[in-house]
PDB file of C-alpha atoms in Angstrom:
ATOM      1  CA  ILE C   1     150.898 101.296 118.524  1.00  0.00           C
ATOM      2  CA  LYS C   2     153.994 100.651 120.618  1.00  0.00           C
ATOM      3  CA  SER C   3     154.663 104.205 121.729  1.00  0.00           C
ATOM      4  CA  TYR C   4     152.071 106.960 122.167  1.00  0.00           C
ATOM      5  CA  ILE C   5     151.789 110.529 123.463  1.00  0.00           C
ATOM      6  CA  GLY C   6     148.559 112.540 123.672  1.00  0.00           C
ATOM      7  CA  VAL C   7     148.570 116.234 124.617  1.00  0.00           C
ATOM      8  CA  PRO C   8     145.366 118.237 125.142  1.00  0.00           C
ATOM      9  CA  PHE C   9     144.704 121.492 123.315  1.00  0.00           C
ATOM     10  CA  LEU C  10     143.970 123.799 126.270  1.00  0.00           C
ATOM     11  CA  VAL C  11     143.475 127.576 126.246  1.00  0.00           C
ATOM     12  CA  GLU C  12     142.430 129.233 129.522  1.00  0.00           C
ATOM     13  CA  ASN C  13     140.984 125.918 130.742  1.00  0.00           C
ATOM     14  CA  GLU C  14     138.966 125.518 127.519  1.00  0.00           C
ATOM     15  CA  LEU C  15     139.469 122.098 125.937  1.00  0.00           C
ATOM     16  CA  LEU C  16     139.564 122.276 122.131  1.00  0.00           C
ATOM     17  CA  GLY C  17     140.781 118.752 121.378  1.00  0.00           C
ATOM     18  CA  SER C  18     144.088 116.937 121.469  1.00  0.00           C
ATOM     19  CA  LEU C  19     147.357 116.418 119.606  1.00  0.00           C
ATOM     20  CA  GLU C  20     148.301 112.735 119.368  1.00  0.00           C
ATOM     21  CA  VAL C  21     151.362 110.954 117.996  1.00  0.00           C
ATOM     22  CA  GLY C  22     152.220 107.271 117.928  1.00  0.00           C
ATOM     23  CA  GLN C  23     154.822 104.832 116.613  1.00  0.00           C
ATOM     24  CA  THR C  24     153.930 101.382 115.361  1.00  0.00           C
ATOM     25  CA  THR C  25     157.399 100.026 114.706  1.00  0.00           C
ATOM     26  CA  THR C  26     159.431 101.223 117.697  1.00  0.00           C
ATOM     27  CA  SER C  27     158.795 102.489 121.189  1.00  0.00           C
ATOM     28  CA  GLY C  28     161.214 105.363 121.052  1.00  0.00           C
ATOM     29  CA  LEU C  29     159.051 108.339 122.117  1.00  0.00           C
ATOM     30  CA  SER C  30     160.661 110.034 125.104  1.00  0.00           C
ATOM     31  CA  ARG C  31     159.976 112.675 127.761  1.00  0.00           C
ATOM     32  CA  GLN C  32     161.791 115.160 125.531  1.00  0.00           C
ATOM     33  CA  ASP C  33     159.296 114.380 122.754  1.00  0.00           C
ATOM     34  CA  SER C  34     156.461 114.929 125.214  1.00  0.00           C
ATOM     35  CA  ALA C  35     157.825 118.310 126.305  1.00  0.00           C
ATOM     36  CA  MET C  36     158.204 119.404 122.682  1.00  0.00           C
ATOM     37  CA  LEU C  37     154.637 118.310 121.876  1.00  0.00           C
ATOM     38  CA  GLN C  38     153.292 120.235 124.875  1.00  0.00           C
ATOM     39  CA  LEU C  39     155.053 123.346 123.639  1.00  0.00           C
ATOM     40  CA  VAL C  40     153.649 122.886 120.137  1.00  0.00           C
ATOM     41  CA  ALA C  41     150.189 122.044 121.478  1.00  0.00           C
ATOM     42  CA  GLY C  42     150.033 125.273 123.486  1.00  0.00           C
ATOM     43  CA  GLN C  43     150.808 127.420 120.464  1.00  0.00           C
ATOM     44  CA  ALA C  44     148.539 125.386 118.183  1.00  0.00           C
ATOM     45  CA  ALA C  45     145.646 125.528 120.657  1.00  0.00           C
ATOM     46  CA  LEU C  46     145.791 129.320 120.749  1.00  0.00           C
ATOM     47  CA  ALA C  47     145.860 129.526 116.949  1.00  0.00           C
ATOM     48  CA  ILE C  48     142.965 127.056 116.646  1.00  0.00           C
ATOM     49  CA  ARG C  49     140.833 128.943 119.164  1.00  0.00           C
ATOM     50  CA  ASN C  50     141.419 132.231 117.357  1.00  0.00           C
ATOM     51  CA  ALA C  51     140.579 130.635 114.016  1.00  0.00           C
ATOM     52  CA  LEU C  52     137.371 129.125 115.406  1.00  0.00           C
ATOM     53  CA  ARG C  53     136.313 132.440 116.898  1.00  0.00           C
ATOM     54  CA  PHE C  54     137.090 134.260 113.662  1.00  0.00           C
ATOM     55  CA  ARG C  55     135.040 131.775 111.669  1.00  0.00           C
ATOM     56  CA  ALA C  56     132.141 132.061 114.121  1.00  0.00           C
ATOM     57  CA  GLU C  57     132.242 135.844 113.917  1.00  0.00           C
ATOM     58  CA  GLN C  58     132.316 135.704 110.121  1.00  0.00           C
ATOM     59  CA  ASP C  59     129.263 133.432 110.103  1.00  0.00           C
ATOM     60  CA  ARG C  60     127.452 135.719 112.532  1.00  0.00           C
ATOM     61  CA  VAL C  61     128.243 138.856 110.537  1.00  0.00           C
ATOM     62  CA  ALA C  62     127.055 137.160 107.343  1.00  0.00           C
ATOM     63  CA  GLU C  63     123.770 136.088 108.951  1.00  0.00           C
ATOM     64  CA  LEU C  64     123.116 139.470 110.538  1.00  0.00           C
ATOM     65  CA  SER C  65     123.982 141.207 107.278  1.00  0.00           C
ATOM     66  CA  GLY C  66     121.371 139.047 105.583  1.00  0.00           C
ATOM     67  CA  LEU C  67     118.842 140.082 108.220  1.00  0.00           C
ATOM     68  CA  ALA C  68     119.710 143.748 107.659  1.00  0.00           C
ATOM     69  CA  LYS C  69     119.162 143.331 103.922  1.00  0.00           C
ATOM     70  CA  LEU C  70     115.819 141.709 104.711  1.00  0.00           C
ATOM     71  CA  SER C  71     114.747 144.820 106.618  1.00  0.00           C
ATOM     72  CA  GLN C  72     115.450 146.919 103.514  1.00  0.00           C
ATOM     73  CA  ALA C  73     113.256 144.657 101.397  1.00  0.00           C
ATOM     74  CA  ALA C  74     110.536 144.216 104.023  1.00  0.00           C
ATOM     75  CA  GLY C  75     108.504 147.095 102.634  1.00  0.00           C
ATOM     76  CA  ALA C  76     107.907 145.127  99.454  1.00  0.00           C
ATOM     77  CA  ILE C  77     106.405 142.173 101.341  1.00  0.00           C
ATOM     78  CA  ARG C  78     102.637 142.564 101.526  1.00  0.00           C
ATOM     79  CA  ASP C  79     101.746 139.229 103.088  1.00  0.00           C
ATOM     80  CA  MET C  80     102.508 138.869 106.817  1.00  0.00           C
ATOM     81  CA  GLN C  81     102.971 135.110 106.567  1.00  0.00           C
ATOM     82  CA  GLU C  82     105.582 135.620 103.860  1.00  0.00           C
ATOM     83  CA  LEU C  83     107.341 138.162 106.077  1.00  0.00           C
ATOM     84  CA  PHE C  84     107.501 135.810 109.057  1.00  0.00           C
ATOM     85  CA  GLY C  85     108.581 133.009 106.745  1.00  0.00           C
ATOM     86  CA  ARG C  86     111.576 135.011 105.543  1.00  0.00           C
ATOM     87  CA  LEU C  87     112.408 136.137 109.065  1.00  0.00           C
ATOM     88  CA  VAL C  88     112.365 132.596 110.443  1.00  0.00           C
ATOM     89  CA  GLU C  89     114.359 131.350 107.458  1.00  0.00           C
ATOM     90  CA  SER C  90     117.040 133.959 108.194  1.00  0.00           C
ATOM     91  CA  ILE C  91     117.072 133.565 111.965  1.00  0.00           C
ATOM     92  CA  ALA C  92     116.782 129.798 112.499  1.00  0.00           C
ATOM     93  CA  PRO C  93     120.301 128.920 111.196  1.00  0.00           C
ATOM     94  CA  LEU C  94     121.816 131.241 113.822  1.00  0.00           C
ATOM     95  CA  PHE C  95     120.761 129.038 116.728  1.00  0.00           C
ATOM     96  CA  ASN C  96     121.294 125.384 117.516  1.00  0.00           C
ATOM     97  CA  VAL C  97     117.632 124.817 118.400  1.00  0.00           C
ATOM     98  CA  GLU C  98     114.832 122.722 116.950  1.00  0.00           C
ATOM     99  CA  ILE C  99     112.066 125.302 117.498  1.00  0.00           C
ATOM    100  CA  ALA C 100     112.202 128.982 116.533  1.00  0.00           C
ATOM    101  CA  GLY C 101     109.501 131.496 115.718  1.00  0.00           C
ATOM    102  CA  PHE C 102     107.562 134.564 116.769  1.00  0.00           C
ATOM    103  CA  LEU C 103     104.759 135.253 119.226  1.00  0.00           C
ATOM    104  CA  ILE C 104     103.030 138.534 118.330  1.00  0.00           C
ATOM    105  CA  HIS C 105     100.917 140.577 120.741  1.00  0.00           C
ATOM    106  CA  ARG C 106      97.924 142.081 118.939  1.00  0.00           C
ATOM    107  CA  GLN C 107      96.737 144.745 121.346  1.00  0.00           C
ATOM    108  CA  THR C 108      93.398 145.452 119.693  1.00  0.00           C
ATOM    109  CA  GLU C 109      92.445 141.780 119.915  1.00  0.00           C
ATOM    110  CA  HIS C 110      94.143 141.231 123.320  1.00  0.00           C
ATOM    111  CA  VAL C 111      95.925 138.083 122.155  1.00  0.00           C
ATOM    112  CA  LEU C 112      99.480 136.769 122.102  1.00  0.00           C
ATOM    113  CA  GLN C 113      99.679 134.470 119.101  1.00  0.00           C
ATOM    114  CA  GLY C 114     102.214 132.266 117.337  1.00  0.00           C
ATOM    115  CA  GLN C 115     102.875 133.155 113.718  1.00  0.00           C
ATOM    116  CA  VAL C 116     103.017 130.740 110.793  1.00  0.00           C
ATOM    117  CA  PRO C 117     105.568 129.489 109.853  1.00  0.00           C
ATOM    118  CA  PHE C 118     107.084 128.458 113.178  1.00  0.00           C
ATOM    119  CA  ARG C 119     110.233 126.361 112.734  1.00  0.00           C
ATOM    120  CA  GLY C 120     109.787 122.977 114.420  1.00  0.00           C
ATOM    121  CA  LEU C 121     106.020 123.257 115.031  1.00  0.00           C
ATOM    122  CA  PRO C 122     103.323 122.059 112.604  1.00  0.00           C
ATOM    123  CA  SER C 123     100.808 124.660 111.419  1.00  0.00           C
ATOM    124  CA  ASN C 124      97.895 122.990 113.261  1.00  0.00           C
ATOM    125  CA  VAL C 125      99.766 123.416 116.562  1.00  0.00           C
ATOM    126  CA  VAL C 126     100.667 127.024 115.759  1.00  0.00           C
ATOM    127  CA  ALA C 127      96.977 127.665 115.026  1.00  0.00           C
ATOM    128  CA  VAL C 128      96.169 127.072 118.720  1.00  0.00           C
ATOM    129  CA  TYR C 129      99.377 128.647 120.035  1.00  0.00           C
ATOM    130  CA  ARG C 130      97.628 131.682 121.458  1.00  0.00           C
ATOM    131  CA  SER C 131      96.655 133.249 124.750  1.00  0.00           C
ATOM    132  CA  VAL C 132      94.279 136.034 125.743  1.00  0.00           C
ATOM    133  CA  ILE C 133      96.128 138.957 127.355  1.00  0.00           C
ATOM    134  CA  GLN C 134      93.632 140.954 129.373  1.00  0.00           C
ATOM    135  CA  PRO C 135      94.572 144.590 130.160  1.00  0.00           C
ATOM    136  CA  GLN C 136      96.064 145.057 133.643  1.00  0.00           C
ATOM    137  CA  SER C 137      96.437 141.277 134.060  1.00  0.00           C
ATOM    138  CA  GLN C 138      99.587 139.496 135.269  1.00  0.00           C
ATOM    139  CA  ALA C 139     100.264 138.488 131.670  1.00  0.00           C
ATOM    140  CA  ALA C 140      99.978 142.101 130.473  1.00  0.00           C
ATOM    141  CA  HIS C 141     102.319 143.345 133.215  1.00  0.00           C
ATOM    142  CA  LEU C 142     104.826 140.584 132.384  1.00  0.00           C
ATOM    143  CA  LEU C 143     104.721 141.496 128.708  1.00  0.00           C
ATOM    144  CA  GLU C 144     105.134 145.214 129.426  1.00  0.00           C
ATOM    145  CA  SER C 145     108.080 144.530 131.758  1.00  0.00           C
ATOM    146  CA  ARG C 146     110.187 143.547 128.710  1.00  0.00           C
ATOM    147  CA  GLN C 147     111.615 140.679 130.719  1.00  0.00           C
ATOM    148  CA  THR C 148     113.408 137.846 128.949  1.00  0.00           C
ATOM    149  CA  ILE C 149     111.805 134.562 129.974  1.00  0.00           C
ATOM    150  CA  LEU C 150     114.193 131.647 130.456  1.00  0.00           C
ATOM    151  CA  GLY C 151     113.256 128.178 131.657  1.00  0.00           C
ATOM    152  CA  MET C 152     114.352 124.562 131.476  1.00  0.00           C
ATOM    153  CA  ASP C 153     110.830 123.102 131.684  1.00  0.00           C
ATOM    154  CA  ALA C 154     108.423 125.292 129.716  1.00  0.00           C
ATOM    155  CA  PRO C 155     105.118 123.650 130.782  1.00  0.00           C
ATOM    156  CA  SER C 156     105.851 124.201 134.486  1.00  0.00           C
ATOM    157  CA  ASP C 157     107.599 127.573 134.155  1.00  0.00           C
ATOM    158  CA  PRO C 158     105.817 130.280 136.236  1.00  0.00           C
ATOM    159  CA  ALA C 159     106.161 132.897 133.497  1.00  0.00           C
ATOM    160  CA  MET C 160     104.614 130.575 130.900  1.00  0.00           C
ATOM    161  CA  ARG C 161     101.712 130.004 133.300  1.00  0.00           C
ATOM    162  CA  LYS C 162     101.224 133.752 133.712  1.00  0.00           C
ATOM    163  CA  LEU C 163     101.078 134.095 129.941  1.00  0.00           C
ATOM    164  CA  GLY C 164      98.603 131.225 129.716  1.00  0.00           C
ATOM    165  CA  LEU C 165     100.878 129.175 127.458  1.00  0.00           C
ATOM    166  CA  GLN C 166     101.564 126.186 129.708  1.00  0.00           C
ATOM    167  CA  ASP C 167      99.102 123.846 127.959  1.00  0.00           C
ATOM    168  CA  ILE C 168     100.400 124.568 124.469  1.00  0.00           C
ATOM    169  CA  ALA C 169     103.951 124.199 125.796  1.00  0.00           C
ATOM    170  CA  GLN C 170     103.086 120.683 126.910  1.00  0.00           C
ATOM    171  CA  LEU C 171     101.282 119.922 123.637  1.00  0.00           C
ATOM    172  CA  ALA C 172     104.302 121.096 121.629  1.00  0.00           C
ATOM    173  CA  SER C 173     106.743 119.152 123.870  1.00  0.00           C
ATOM    174  CA  LEU C 174     108.741 122.266 124.714  1.00  0.00           C
ATOM    175  CA  ARG C 175     111.695 121.767 127.063  1.00  0.00           C
ATOM    176  CA  GLU C 176     114.097 124.632 127.630  1.00  0.00           C
ATOM    177  CA  ILE C 177     112.763 127.936 126.369  1.00  0.00           C
ATOM    178  CA  ALA C 178     113.917 131.505 125.760  1.00  0.00           C
ATOM    179  CA  LEU C 179     111.320 134.192 125.083  1.00  0.00           C
ATOM    180  CA  VAL C 180     113.187 137.349 124.064  1.00  0.00           C
ATOM    181  CA  PRO C 181     110.966 140.454 123.936  1.00  0.00           C
ATOM    182  CA  LEU C 182     110.507 142.236 120.617  1.00  0.00           C
ATOM    183  CA  VAL C 183     110.802 145.900 121.547  1.00  0.00           C
ATOM    184  CA  SER C 184     110.565 148.771 119.086  1.00  0.00           C
ATOM    185  CA  GLY C 185     110.579 152.222 120.672  1.00  0.00           C
ATOM    186  CA  GLU C 186     108.050 152.154 123.498  1.00  0.00           C
ATOM    187  CA  ARG C 187     106.073 149.252 122.066  1.00  0.00           C
ATOM    188  CA  VAL C 188     106.404 145.580 122.988  1.00  0.00           C
ATOM    189  CA  LEU C 189     105.374 143.559 119.938  1.00  0.00           C
ATOM    190  CA  GLY C 190     105.718 140.077 121.443  1.00  0.00           C
ATOM    191  CA  TYR C 191     108.560 137.558 121.695  1.00  0.00           C
ATOM    192  CA  LEU C 192     111.191 135.768 119.680  1.00  0.00           C
ATOM    193  CA  GLN C 193     110.985 132.165 120.880  1.00  0.00           C
ATOM    194  CA  LEU C 194     113.868 129.681 120.887  1.00  0.00           C
ATOM    195  CA  SER C 195     113.346 126.170 122.295  1.00  0.00           C
ATOM    196  CA  ASN C 196     114.793 122.655 122.493  1.00  0.00           C
ATOM    197  CA  HIS C 197     118.524 122.494 121.736  1.00  0.00           C
ATOM    198  CA  ARG C 198     119.356 119.895 119.110  1.00  0.00           C
ATOM    199  CA  GLY C 199     121.913 118.119 121.280  1.00  0.00           C
ATOM    200  CA  GLY C 200     119.482 117.637 124.184  1.00  0.00           C
ATOM    201  CA  PRO C 201     118.377 119.811 127.108  1.00  0.00           C
ATOM    202  CA  ALA C 202     120.832 122.630 127.807  1.00  0.00           C
ATOM    203  CA  ALA C 203     120.574 126.098 129.304  1.00  0.00           C
ATOM    204  CA  PHE C 204     120.928 129.043 126.950  1.00  0.00           C
ATOM    205  CA  THR C 205     124.424 130.482 127.133  1.00  0.00           C
ATOM    206  CA  ASP C 206     125.331 134.157 127.442  1.00  0.00           C
ATOM    207  CA  GLU C 207     126.614 134.047 123.859  1.00  0.00           C
ATOM    208  CA  GLU C 208     123.297 132.671 122.569  1.00  0.00           C
ATOM    209  CA  LEU C 209     121.318 135.270 124.500  1.00  0.00           C
ATOM    210  CA  HIS C 210     123.539 138.110 123.312  1.00  0.00           C
ATOM    211  CA  LEU C 211     122.910 137.049 119.721  1.00  0.00           C
ATOM    212  CA  ALA C 212     119.175 136.603 120.434  1.00  0.00           C
ATOM    213  CA  TYR C 213     118.929 140.172 121.749  1.00  0.00           C
ATOM    214  CA  ALA C 214     120.607 141.517 118.606  1.00  0.00           C
ATOM    215  CA  VAL C 215     118.332 139.478 116.333  1.00  0.00           C
ATOM    216  CA  ALA C 216     115.192 140.433 118.283  1.00  0.00           C
ATOM    217  CA  GLY C 217     116.082 144.120 118.047  1.00  0.00           C
ATOM    218  CA  GLN C 218     116.387 144.008 114.255  1.00  0.00           C
ATOM    219  CA  ALA C 219     113.360 141.771 113.805  1.00  0.00           C
ATOM    220  CA  ALA C 220     111.204 144.058 115.989  1.00  0.00           C
ATOM    221  CA  ALA C 221     111.841 147.037 113.698  1.00  0.00           C
ATOM    222  CA  ILE C 222     110.946 144.959 110.632  1.00  0.00           C
ATOM    223  CA  ILE C 223     107.775 143.564 112.220  1.00  0.00           C
ATOM    224  CA  GLU C 224     106.597 146.956 113.484  1.00  0.00           C
ATOM    225  CA  ASN C 225     106.910 148.465 110.007  1.00  0.00           C
ATOM    226  CA  ALA C 226     104.946 145.553 108.553  1.00  0.00           C
ATOM    227  CA  LEU C 227     102.229 145.870 111.221  1.00  0.00           C
ATOM    228  CA  VAL C 228     101.866 149.599 110.513  1.00  0.00           C
ATOM    229  CA  VAL C 229     101.418 148.855 106.807  1.00  0.00           C
ATOM    230  CA  GLU C 230      98.953 146.061 107.610  1.00  0.00           C
ATOM    231  CA  ASP C 231      96.930 148.318 109.919  1.00  0.00           C
ATOM    232  CA  ALA C 232      96.761 151.032 107.257  1.00  0.00           C
ATOM    233  CA  ARG C 233      95.661 148.478 104.671  1.00  0.00           C
ATOM    234  CA  GLN C 234      92.971 147.116 106.987  1.00  0.00           C
ATOM    235  CA  ARG C 235      91.684 150.617 107.732  1.00  0.00           C
ATOM    236  CA  GLY C 236      91.416 151.224 103.994  1.00  0.00           C
ATOM    237  CA  GLN C 237      89.550 147.948 103.534  1.00  0.00           C
ATOM    238  CA  SER C 238      87.250 148.836 106.438  1.00  0.00           C
ATOM    239  CA  ALA C 239      86.423 152.214 104.930  1.00  0.00           C
ATOM    240  CA  GLU C 240      85.711 150.601 101.565  1.00  0.00           C
ATOM    241  CA  SER C 241      83.483 147.932 103.156  1.00  0.00           C
ATOM    242  CA  LEU C 242      81.498 150.560 105.067  1.00  0.00           C
ATOM    243  CA  ARG C 243      81.110 152.616 101.888  1.00  0.00           C
ATOM    244  CA  ARG C 244      79.739 149.600 100.016  1.00  0.00           C
ATOM    245  CA  ILE C 245      77.307 148.811 102.839  1.00  0.00           C
ATOM    246  CA  ALA C 246      76.096 152.422 102.950  1.00  0.00           C
ATOM    247  CA  ASN C 247      75.575 152.459  99.165  1.00  0.00           C
ATOM    248  CA  LEU C 248      73.765 149.133  99.344  1.00  0.00           C
ATOM    249  CA  VAL C 249      71.402 150.297 102.089  1.00  0.00           C
ATOM    250  CA  ALA C 250      70.614 153.469 100.152  1.00  0.00           C
ATOM    251  CA  SER C 251      69.939 151.543  96.944  1.00  0.00           C
ATOM    252  CA  SER C 252      66.675 150.078  95.709  1.00  0.00           C
ATOM    253  CA  ALA C 253      67.914 146.493  96.116  1.00  0.00           C
ATOM    254  CA  ALA C 254      65.646 143.881  97.666  1.00  0.00           C
ATOM    255  CA  LEU C 255      65.930 143.204 101.399  1.00  0.00           C
ATOM    256  CA  ASP C 256      67.378 139.722 100.913  1.00  0.00           C
ATOM    257  CA  GLU C 257      70.052 141.101  98.596  1.00  0.00           C
ATOM    258  CA  ILE C 258      70.938 143.890 101.019  1.00  0.00           C
ATOM    259  CA  LEU C 259      71.256 141.443 103.913  1.00  0.00           C
ATOM    260  CA  LYS C 260      73.300 138.986 101.869  1.00  0.00           C
ATOM    261  CA  PHE C 261      75.933 141.414 100.584  1.00  0.00           C
ATOM    262  CA  ALA C 262      76.034 143.523 103.754  1.00  0.00           C
ATOM    263  CA  THR C 263      76.682 140.393 105.814  1.00  0.00           C
ATOM    264  CA  GLN C 264      79.460 139.313 103.457  1.00  0.00           C
ATOM    265  CA  ASP C 265      81.118 142.708 103.832  1.00  0.00           C
ATOM    266  CA  LEU C 266      80.752 142.603 107.618  1.00  0.00           C
ATOM    267  CA  VAL C 267      82.340 139.156 107.786  1.00  0.00           C
ATOM    268  CA  GLN C 268      85.321 140.415 105.802  1.00  0.00           C
ATOM    269  CA  LEU C 269      85.474 143.655 107.802  1.00  0.00           C
ATOM    270  CA  LEU C 270      85.459 141.927 111.209  1.00  0.00           C
ATOM    271  CA  ARG C 271      87.407 138.832 110.052  1.00  0.00           C
ATOM    272  CA  ALA C 272      84.657 136.718 111.580  1.00  0.00           C
ATOM    273  CA  ASP C 273      84.086 133.011 111.079  1.00  0.00           C
ATOM    274  CA  LEU C 274      80.312 133.328 111.427  1.00  0.00           C
ATOM    275  CA  ALA C 275      77.749 136.114 110.939  1.00  0.00           C
ATOM    276  CA  VAL C 276      74.002 135.968 111.482  1.00  0.00           C
ATOM    277  CA  VAL C 277      71.300 138.615 111.050  1.00  0.00           C
ATOM    278  CA  TYR C 278      68.237 138.175 113.283  1.00  0.00           C
ATOM    279  CA  LEU C 279      65.066 139.975 112.274  1.00  0.00           C
ATOM    280  CA  LEU C 280      62.206 140.621 114.713  1.00  0.00           C
TER     281      LEU C 280
END
């Protein structure tokens, strides 16, 4: 190239790229050519920025519309893992992160627990992604404060330590982290977690957080409805288990048979891993 001019695409100090021209046969590009290119580049840069923003908004509307449709169909999903799978599948493409998923606070069990599937984390890691949240503890107060937790080094972040998640953060190799509270009415259901930007460590931008708040708000309503249905189903199962145990005890069955089937029902009722009956 014997003659070359490069002009940046700048809009309000935002660099979008450059406009470049060159001649291989002559070196006839002049200052007048440069001035004309700068004029063209200014107009083109503005048009390109508007087109990029329009495309981004279209993508965002399409994704959020898909999430809204998911909320309408959520009532038909009976399995919680399937629900979280569809939520993560809809939400993950919105963010340029490697790790995305949900931490749900189960008040009756006093635990904050990761839900399978969790994009970017294997199921065996998610299985131990949990923390006990004692009532009136620092972790409980932090959760109830509805505070968004942002950090660039999750294992050493003070908020992650309060929640008791620093060890799992190190195990999962979490770097930057955003825990956006899932709030529905007066209830805090847990967090939407976003971690580890694909391009390397980077702080979450205002645009990313604004989108995360919108997503968390819609997801919270979906999750709360599913939890209400799950609780009602579990209460029904509990009542049925207790009815079977009562009928069994009142029957003429042998003691070993009563103990065997009653213990099986109790294991299912309490979702226990182990049950033992001791007789004196």
